[in-house]
PDB file of C-alpha atoms in Angstrom:
ATOM      1  CA  MET L   1    -149.344 156.415 342.210  1.00 79.00           C
ATOM      2  CA  LEU L   2    -145.964 157.208 340.323  1.00 86.00           C
ATOM      3  CA  THR L   3    -142.247 155.776 340.695  1.00 88.00           C
ATOM      4  CA  ILE L   4    -140.031 158.541 340.125  1.00 90.00           C
ATOM      5  CA  SER L   5    -139.150 157.257 336.838  1.00 91.00           C
ATOM      6  CA  GLN L   6    -142.741 157.332 335.713  1.00 91.00           C
ATOM      7  CA  LEU L   7    -143.132 161.020 337.298  1.00 90.00           C
ATOM      8  CA  ALA L   8    -139.854 162.423 335.378  1.00 91.00           C
ATOM      9  CA  ALA L   9    -141.578 160.970 331.960  1.00 92.00           C
ATOM     10  CA  THR L  10    -144.759 162.719 332.628  1.00 89.00           C
ATOM     11  CA  ALA L  11    -143.136 166.012 332.948  1.00 88.00           C
ATOM     12  CA  GLY L  12    -140.326 164.891 330.335  1.00 90.00           C
ATOM     13  CA  VAL L  13    -137.472 165.806 332.537  1.00 92.00           C
ATOM     14  CA  THR L  14    -134.771 163.162 333.349  1.00 93.00           C
ATOM     15  CA  VAL L  15    -134.443 161.503 337.061  1.00 93.00           C
ATOM     16  CA  ARG L  16    -131.515 163.439 337.798  1.00 94.00           C
ATOM     17  CA  THR L  17    -133.503 166.625 337.133  1.00 93.00           C
ATOM     18  CA  VAL L  18    -136.110 165.423 339.770  1.00 92.00           C
ATOM     19  CA  ARG L  19    -133.775 164.866 342.568  1.00 92.00           C
ATOM     20  CA  HIS L  20    -132.007 167.953 341.993  1.00 92.00           C
ATOM     21  CA  TYR L  21    -135.380 169.344 342.513  1.00 92.00           C
ATOM     22  CA  HIS L  22    -135.734 167.590 345.320  1.00 91.00           C
ATOM     23  CA  HIS L  23    -132.178 168.693 346.584  1.00 91.00           C
ATOM     24  CA  VAL L  24    -132.843 172.252 346.293  1.00 89.00           C
ATOM     25  CA  GLY L  25    -136.680 172.207 347.706  1.00 88.00           C
ATOM     26  CA  LEU L  26    -138.601 172.814 344.630  1.00 88.00           C
ATOM     27  CA  LEU L  27    -140.382 169.626 344.707  1.00 90.00           C
ATOM     28  CA  PRO L  28    -141.159 167.349 348.200  1.00 88.00           C
ATOM     29  CA  GLU L  29    -139.719 164.269 348.570  1.00 88.00           C
ATOM     30  CA  PRO L  30    -142.458 161.757 349.690  1.00 88.00           C
ATOM     31  CA  GLU L  31    -141.812 158.695 352.358  1.00 86.00           C
ATOM     32  CA  ARG L  32    -140.562 155.515 351.056  1.00 85.00           C
ATOM     33  CA  ASP L  33    -143.402 152.955 351.172  1.00 82.00           C
ATOM     34  CA  ALA L  34    -143.681 149.462 352.520  1.00 81.00           C
ATOM     35  CA  SER L  35    -141.380 148.207 349.473  1.00 82.00           C
ATOM     36  CA  GLY L  36    -139.124 150.829 349.830  1.00 82.00           C
ATOM     37  CA  TYR L  37    -139.931 153.195 346.575  1.00 81.00           C
ATOM     38  CA  ARG L  38    -140.879 156.612 346.730  1.00 84.00           C
ATOM     39  CA  ARG L  39    -144.289 156.673 345.534  1.00 89.00           C
ATOM     40  CA  TYR L  40    -145.199 160.467 343.987  1.00 90.00           C
ATOM     41  CA  SER L  41    -149.010 161.701 343.778  1.00 89.00           C
ATOM     42  CA  ALA L  42    -150.626 163.206 340.502  1.00 88.00           C
ATOM     43  CA  GLN L  43    -150.132 166.465 342.385  1.00 89.00           C
ATOM     44  CA  ALA L  44    -146.563 166.395 342.613  1.00 89.00           C
ATOM     45  CA  ALA L  45    -146.540 165.823 338.627  1.00 90.00           C
ATOM     46  CA  VAL L  46    -148.892 168.668 338.304  1.00 89.00           C
ATOM     47  CA  ASP L  47    -146.210 170.569 340.517  1.00 88.00           C
ATOM     48  CA  LEU L  48    -142.909 169.254 338.771  1.00 91.00           C
ATOM     49  CA  ILE L  49    -144.781 170.048 335.336  1.00 92.00           C
ATOM     50  CA  ARG L  50    -145.069 173.568 336.506  1.00 88.00           C
ATOM     51  CA  ILE L  51    -141.662 173.924 337.830  1.00 90.00           C
ATOM     52  CA  ARG L  52    -140.355 172.426 334.515  1.00 90.00           C
ATOM     53  CA  THR L  53    -142.660 175.227 332.617  1.00 87.00           C
ATOM     54  CA  LEU L  54    -140.916 177.947 334.613  1.00 86.00           C
ATOM     55  CA  ALA L  55    -137.557 177.077 334.509  1.00 87.00           C
ATOM     56  CA  ASP L  56    -137.591 176.056 330.861  1.00 86.00           C
ATOM     57  CA  ALA L  57    -138.909 179.906 330.438  1.00 81.00           C
ATOM     58  CA  GLY L  58    -135.805 180.841 332.189  1.00 79.00           C
ATOM     59  CA  VAL L  59    -137.290 181.737 335.725  1.00 82.00           C
ATOM     60  CA  PRO L  60    -134.574 181.344 338.085  1.00 83.00           C
ATOM     61  CA  LEU L  61    -134.884 178.568 340.456  1.00 84.00           C
ATOM     62  CA  ALA L  62    -134.445 180.883 343.598  1.00 83.00           C
ATOM     63  CA  ARG L  63    -137.947 182.306 342.620  1.00 84.00           C
ATOM     64  CA  ILE L  64    -139.799 179.215 340.958  1.00 87.00           C
ATOM     65  CA  ASP L  65    -140.477 178.307 344.780  1.00 84.00           C
ATOM     66  CA  ALA L  66    -142.528 181.287 345.508  1.00 84.00           C
ATOM     67  CA  LEU L  67    -144.441 181.285 342.388  1.00 85.00           C
ATOM     68  CA  LEU L  68    -145.505 178.027 343.216  1.00 81.00           C
ATOM     69  CA  HIS L  69    -147.285 179.015 346.305  1.00 81.00           C
ATOM     70  CA  ALA L  70    -148.245 182.505 345.442  1.00 81.00           C
ATOM     71  CA  GLN L  71    -152.037 183.802 344.989  1.00 85.00           C
ATOM     72  CA  PRO L  72    -153.109 184.186 341.706  1.00 84.00           C
ATOM     73  CA  THR L  73    -152.659 188.044 341.832  1.00 87.00           C
ATOM     74  CA  GLU L  74    -149.006 187.583 343.257  1.00 85.00           C
ATOM     75  CA  PHE L  75    -148.406 184.809 340.665  1.00 82.00           C
ATOM     76  CA  ALA L  76    -149.688 187.428 337.719  1.00 86.00           C
ATOM     77  CA  ALA L  77    -147.399 190.284 338.806  1.00 87.00           C
ATOM     78  CA  ALA L  78    -144.332 188.153 339.264  1.00 82.00           C
ATOM     79  CA  ILE L  79    -144.796 186.536 335.919  1.00 82.00           C
ATOM     80  CA  THR L  80    -145.042 190.455 334.534  1.00 87.00           C
ATOM     81  CA  ASP L  81    -141.724 191.386 336.030  1.00 85.00           C
ATOM     82  CA  ILE L  82    -140.147 187.800 334.919  1.00 82.00           C
ATOM     83  CA  ASP L  83    -141.522 188.625 331.128  1.00 84.00           C
ATOM     84  CA  ALA L  84    -139.806 192.124 331.738  1.00 88.00           C
ATOM     85  CA  GLU L  85    -136.402 191.042 332.643  1.00 84.00           C
ATOM     86  CA  LEU L  86    -136.845 188.505 329.597  1.00 82.00           C
ATOM     87  CA  ARG L  87    -137.439 191.159 327.264  1.00 88.00           C
ATOM     88  CA  ARG L  88    -134.585 193.201 328.554  1.00 90.00           C
ATOM     89  CA  LYS L  89    -132.296 190.255 328.294  1.00 87.00           C
ATOM     90  CA  ILE L  90    -133.650 189.457 324.547  1.00 88.00           C
ATOM     91  CA  ASP L  91    -132.784 193.265 323.865  1.00 89.00           C
ATOM     92  CA  GLN L  92    -129.041 192.906 325.501  1.00 89.00           C
ATOM     93  CA  LEU L  93    -129.178 189.525 323.336  1.00 87.00           C
ATOM     94  CA  SER L  94    -129.842 191.581 320.138  1.00 86.00           C
ATOM     95  CA  GLU L  95    -127.189 194.099 321.151  1.00 83.00           C
ATOM     96  CA  TYR L  96    -124.810 191.601 321.236  1.00 80.00           C
ATOM     97  CA  ARG L  97    -125.514 190.241 318.105  1.00 78.00           C
ATOM     98  CA  ARG L  98    -125.406 193.358 316.506  1.00 73.00           C
ATOM     99  CA  ARG L  99    -121.560 193.991 317.934  1.00 69.00           C
ATOM    100  CA  ILE L 100    -120.642 190.185 316.850  1.00 71.00           C
ATOM    101  CA  ALA L 101    -122.065 190.961 313.205  1.00 66.00           C
ATOM    102  CA  GLU L 102    -119.793 194.011 313.032  1.00 62.00           C
ATOM    103  CA  LEU L 103    -117.067 192.372 314.316  1.00 58.00           C
ATOM    104  CA  ASP L 104    -117.299 189.438 311.861  1.00 55.00           C
ATOM    105  CA  GLY L 105    -117.331 192.068 309.291  1.00 58.00           C
ATOM    106  CA  GLY L 106    -113.559 192.912 310.489  1.00 61.00           C
ATOM    107  CA  GLU L 107    -114.340 196.834 309.917  1.00 71.00           C
ATOM    108  CA  ARG L 108    -114.601 197.830 313.517  1.00 70.00           C
ATOM    109  CA  LEU L 109    -111.495 195.666 314.638  1.00 71.00           C
ATOM    110  CA  VAL L 110    -109.151 197.544 312.582  1.00 78.00           C
ATOM    111  CA  LEU L 111    -110.603 200.797 310.859  1.00 86.00           C
ATOM    112  CA  PRO L 112    -110.766 204.389 312.826  1.00 89.00           C
ATOM    113  CA  PRO L 113    -114.739 205.299 313.300  1.00 91.00           C
ATOM    114  CA  GLU L 114    -114.499 207.758 310.484  1.00 94.00           C
ATOM    115  CA  VAL L 115    -113.860 204.966 307.649  1.00 93.00           C
ATOM    116  CA  VAL L 116    -116.578 202.447 309.011  1.00 91.00           C
ATOM    117  CA  ALA L 117    -119.079 205.350 309.201  1.00 94.00           C
ATOM    118  CA  ILE L 118    -117.799 205.708 305.169  1.00 94.00           C
ATOM    119  CA  LEU L 119    -118.530 202.288 304.665  1.00 93.00           C
ATOM    120  CA  ASN L 120    -122.083 202.108 306.311  1.00 92.00           C
ATOM    121  CA  ARG L 121    -122.727 205.159 303.997  1.00 93.00           C
ATOM    122  CA  MET L 122    -121.595 203.546 301.136  1.00 92.00           C
ATOM    123  CA  ARG L 123    -124.005 201.118 302.069  1.00 91.00           C
ATOM    124  CA  GLY L 124    -127.143 203.683 302.516  1.00 92.00           C
ATOM    125  CA  LEU L 125    -126.689 204.748 299.083  1.00 91.00           C
ATOM    126  CA  GLY L 126    -127.140 201.594 297.592  1.00 89.00           C
ATOM    127  CA  VAL L 127    -123.610 200.130 296.991  1.00 87.00           C
ATOM    128  CA  GLY L 128    -123.251 196.499 296.905  1.00 86.00           C
ATOM    129  CA  GLU L 129    -121.776 194.688 299.814  1.00 87.00           C
ATOM    130  CA  ARG L 130    -118.764 193.211 297.315  1.00 85.00           C
ATOM    131  CA  ARG L 131    -118.011 196.559 296.442  1.00 85.00           C
ATOM    132  CA  VAL L 132    -117.840 198.088 299.961  1.00 87.00           C
ATOM    133  CA  ARG L 133    -115.881 195.130 301.023  1.00 86.00           C
ATOM    134  CA  LEU L 134    -113.252 195.792 298.570  1.00 85.00           C
ATOM    135  CA  GLU L 135    -113.307 199.628 299.984  1.00 87.00           C
ATOM    136  CA  ARG L 136    -112.806 198.606 303.318  1.00 88.00           C
ATOM    137  CA  ASP L 137    -109.443 196.838 301.821  1.00 85.00           C
ATOM    138  CA  SER L 138    -108.122 199.882 300.656  1.00 85.00           C
ATOM    139  CA  TRP L 139    -108.814 201.486 303.981  1.00 88.00           C
ATOM    140  CA  ILE L 140    -106.822 198.834 305.548  1.00 86.00           C
ATOM    141  CA  LEU L 141    -104.362 198.388 303.007  1.00 84.00           C
ATOM    142  CA  MET L 142    -103.720 202.721 303.153  1.00 86.00           C
ATOM    143  CA  GLN L 143    -103.444 202.628 306.921  1.00 85.00           C
ATOM    144  CA  ALA L 144    -101.075 199.667 306.877  1.00 84.00           C
ATOM    145  CA  LEU L 145     -98.830 201.568 304.202  1.00 83.00           C
ATOM    146  CA  GLU L 146     -99.558 205.117 304.376  1.00 85.00           C
ATOM    147  CA  PRO L 147    -101.353 205.936 307.787  1.00 89.00           C
ATOM    148  CA  SER L 148    -100.323 209.618 307.011  1.00 90.00           C
ATOM    149  CA  ALA L 149    -102.601 209.773 304.346  1.00 88.00           C
ATOM    150  CA  MET L 150    -105.662 208.735 305.954  1.00 92.00           C
ATOM    151  CA  PRO L 151    -107.336 212.143 307.256  1.00 93.00           C
ATOM    152  CA  GLN L 152    -107.323 213.861 304.125  1.00 91.00           C
ATOM    153  CA  ARG L 153    -108.652 210.617 302.306  1.00 90.00           C
ATOM    154  CA  ILE L 154    -111.484 210.579 304.569  1.00 94.00           C
ATOM    155  CA  ARG L 155    -112.292 214.419 303.820  1.00 93.00           C
ATOM    156  CA  ASP L 156    -111.661 213.600 300.195  1.00 89.00           C
ATOM    157  CA  LYS L 157    -114.257 210.082 300.390  1.00 90.00           C
ATOM    158  CA  ASN L 158    -116.959 212.060 302.063  1.00 94.00           C
ATOM    159  CA  ALA L 159    -116.676 214.638 299.774  1.00 92.00           C
ATOM    160  CA  ALA L 160    -116.738 212.285 296.453  1.00 88.00           C
ATOM    161  CA  LEU L 161    -119.789 210.557 298.353  1.00 91.00           C
ATOM    162  CA  ASP L 162    -121.310 214.058 298.345  1.00 93.00           C
ATOM    163  CA  ASP L 163    -121.344 214.022 294.330  1.00 91.00           C
ATOM    164  CA  PRO L 164    -124.325 212.543 292.431  1.00 92.00           C
ATOM    165  CA  GLU L 165    -122.062 211.534 289.541  1.00 90.00           C
ATOM    166  CA  THR L 166    -119.796 209.336 292.162  1.00 89.00           C
ATOM    167  CA  THR L 167    -122.542 207.876 293.361  1.00 90.00           C
ATOM    168  CA  ARG L 168    -123.546 207.074 289.952  1.00 92.00           C
ATOM    169  CA  LEU L 169    -120.581 205.242 289.112  1.00 91.00           C
ATOM    170  CA  TYR L 170    -120.335 203.659 291.881  1.00 86.00           C
ATOM    171  CA  LEU L 171    -123.785 202.258 291.342  1.00 91.00           C
ATOM    172  CA  ALA L 172    -123.105 201.601 287.819  1.00 92.00           C
ATOM    173  CA  CYS L 173    -119.935 199.440 288.636  1.00 90.00           C
ATOM    174  CA  ASP L 174    -121.722 197.521 291.088  1.00 88.00           C
ATOM    175  CA  ARG L 175    -124.230 196.539 287.827  1.00 90.00           C
ATOM    176  CA  ALA L 176    -121.851 195.931 285.837  1.00 91.00           C
ATOM    177  CA  VAL L 177    -119.898 193.324 288.158  1.00 88.00           C
ATOM    178  CA  ASP L 178    -120.777 190.403 286.460  1.00 89.00           C
ATOM    179  CA  TRP L 179    -121.363 191.457 282.737  1.00 93.00           C
ATOM    180  CA  ASP L 180    -119.483 189.981 280.349  1.00 94.00           C
ATOM    181  CA  PRO L 181    -116.448 191.629 279.576  1.00 91.00           C
ATOM    182  CA  ARG L 182    -117.304 192.129 276.102  1.00 93.00           C
ATOM    183  CA  ASP L 183    -120.738 193.681 276.833  1.00 94.00           C
ATOM    184  CA  PRO L 184    -120.484 197.292 274.622  1.00 94.00           C
ATOM    185  CA  ARG L 185    -122.261 198.695 277.960  1.00 95.00           C
ATOM    186  CA  LEU L 186    -118.763 198.673 279.543  1.00 94.00           C
ATOM    187  CA  ASP L 187    -117.118 200.997 276.933  1.00 95.00           C
ATOM    188  CA  ARG L 188    -119.516 204.011 277.930  1.00 95.00           C
ATOM    189  CA  LEU L 189    -118.988 202.648 281.664  1.00 94.00           C
ATOM    190  CA  ILE L 190    -114.827 203.049 281.076  1.00 94.00           C
ATOM    191  CA  ASP L 191    -115.499 206.365 279.195  1.00 95.00           C
ATOM    192  CA  ASP L 192    -117.438 207.807 282.129  1.00 93.00           C
ATOM    193  CA  LEU L 193    -114.987 206.211 284.687  1.00 92.00           C
ATOM    194  CA  ASP L 194    -111.869 207.673 282.940  1.00 92.00           C
ATOM    195  CA  ALA L 195    -113.477 211.307 282.582  1.00 92.00           C
ATOM    196  CA  TRP L 196    -114.037 211.005 286.181  1.00 89.00           C
ATOM    197  CA  GLN L 197    -110.858 209.937 286.876  1.00 86.00           C
ATOM    198  CA  ILE L 198    -109.264 212.827 284.913  1.00 86.00           C
ATOM    199  CA  GLU L 199    -111.512 215.250 286.802  1.00 83.00           C
ATOM    200  CA  HIS L 200    -110.022 214.249 290.120  1.00 76.00           C
ATOM    201  CA  GLU L 201    -107.178 212.535 289.371  1.00 68.00           C
ATOM    202  CA  ARG L 202    -104.459 213.177 291.943  1.00 57.00           C
ATOM    203  CA  ASP L 203    -100.519 211.543 291.483  1.00 46.00           C
ATOM    204  CA  SER L 204    -100.992 208.216 293.046  1.00 47.00           C
ATOM    205  CA  SER L 205     -98.163 206.682 290.969  1.00 46.00           C
ATOM    206  CA  ARG L 206     -95.712 206.133 294.033  1.00 46.00           C
ATOM    207  CA  SER L 207     -98.719 205.119 296.323  1.00 52.00           C
ATOM    208  CA  GLY L 208     -98.325 201.588 297.094  1.00 55.00           C
ATOM    209  CA  HIS L 209    -101.935 200.778 298.604  1.00 56.00           C
ATOM    210  CA  VAL L 210    -103.677 201.972 294.993  1.00 61.00           C
ATOM    211  CA  GLN L 211    -101.638 199.657 292.928  1.00 63.00           C
ATOM    212  CA  MET L 212    -102.946 196.822 295.648  1.00 65.00           C
ATOM    213  CA  VAL L 213    -105.999 197.947 295.481  1.00 67.00           C
ATOM    214  CA  PHE L 214    -106.428 198.029 291.914  1.00 66.00           C
ATOM    215  CA  ALA L 215    -105.134 194.558 291.487  1.00 72.00           C
ATOM    216  CA  ARG L 216    -107.509 193.411 293.999  1.00 71.00           C
ATOM    217  CA  ILE L 217    -110.457 194.921 292.383  1.00 77.00           C
ATOM    218  CA  SER L 218    -109.304 193.220 289.343  1.00 73.00           C
ATOM    219  CA  GLU L 219    -109.567 189.710 291.143  1.00 79.00           C
ATOM    220  CA  GLU L 220    -113.015 190.093 291.377  1.00 81.00           C
ATOM    221  CA  THR L 221    -114.722 189.580 287.919  1.00 87.00           C
ATOM    222  CA  PRO L 222    -113.784 189.360 284.481  1.00 91.00           C
ATOM    223  CA  ALA L 223    -115.721 192.998 284.003  1.00 90.00           C
ATOM    224  CA  TRP L 224    -114.077 194.598 286.772  1.00 89.00           C
ATOM    225  CA  GLN L 225    -110.773 193.114 285.199  1.00 90.00           C
ATOM    226  CA  ARG L 226    -111.455 194.896 282.195  1.00 92.00           C
ATOM    227  CA  ILE L 227    -112.348 198.156 283.391  1.00 91.00           C
ATOM    228  CA  VAL L 228    -109.435 198.404 285.896  1.00 88.00           C
ATOM    229  CA  GLU L 229    -107.025 197.524 282.816  1.00 90.00           C
ATOM    230  CA  ALA L 230    -108.565 200.170 280.763  1.00 92.00           C
ATOM    231  CA  LEU L 231    -108.267 202.711 282.821  1.00 90.00           C
ATOM    232  CA  THR L 232    -104.643 201.967 283.859  1.00 88.00           C
ATOM    233  CA  HIS L 233    -103.862 201.981 280.062  1.00 91.00           C
ATOM    234  CA  ARG L 234    -105.302 205.119 279.762  1.00 90.00           C
ATOM    235  CA  ALA L 235    -103.889 206.796 282.459  1.00 87.00           C
ATOM    236  CA  GLU L 236    -100.315 205.526 281.957  1.00 88.00           C
ATOM    237  CA  ARG L 237    -100.795 206.818 278.090  1.00 90.00           C
ATOM    238  CA  ARG L 238    -101.613 210.577 280.034  1.00 87.00           C
ATOM    239  CA  ARG L 239     -98.496 209.931 282.192  1.00 84.00           C
ATOM    240  CA  ALA L 240     -96.478 209.314 279.063  1.00 85.00           C
ATOM    241  CA  ALA L 241     -97.712 211.829 277.067  1.00 82.00           C
ATOM    242  CA  GLY L 242     -97.146 214.714 279.641  1.00 74.00           C
ATOM    243  CA  PRO L 243     -99.116 217.867 280.939  1.00 63.00           C
ATOM    244  CA  ASP L 244     -98.877 219.719 277.812  1.00 58.00           C
ATOM    245  CA  SER L 245    -100.549 216.728 275.368  1.00 52.00           C
TER     246      SER L 245
END
């Protein structure tokens, strides 16, 4: 025969838990013996272990009593139902985790779905997360400083991502992120980016967010700083020379 402390230790629960199971009617409370103590049988220990196992598996206490007294076929059917319910909860929690992860990125909180789709498209093309994060920041700045430009910029961005050369340059910049700024490969990349910029150039001299984005990019790594400085210098020279030069 076991004391309540011994019973609790056998099942790996606390005495308080045993008393709670008494209170809700899951575990019968024995009468006190001649010494004034409650003594528990081995069957009580088995029942308590079964209760604890079902409770740990997420079975509501309200259902445990019926399971303890169910026939084998009824018990098996009930366990199947409980397993299905647990799977639904797992799927629901997985969806919650996915949404929380999206919120943690700060994208869906502050940007329209069309822009989030662009960021995900960049990820799908293989653009690194550091570059995607900078792209996200540029959209946040545009939305704050030039919201009227957003629709056209969204169309332009999707069109650019349809262009294999644009995608190639995005990926090339990703590869260059940790290069030494004196790496001769940067010279060729700067030439390619400058040629792309000339082909797709628009008057952005009055665009506050563009200047801030360039400053943000140049802060990331020395290699990107050199790229931004070189491209900015070349663009300024072209503007100073005029359209006919």
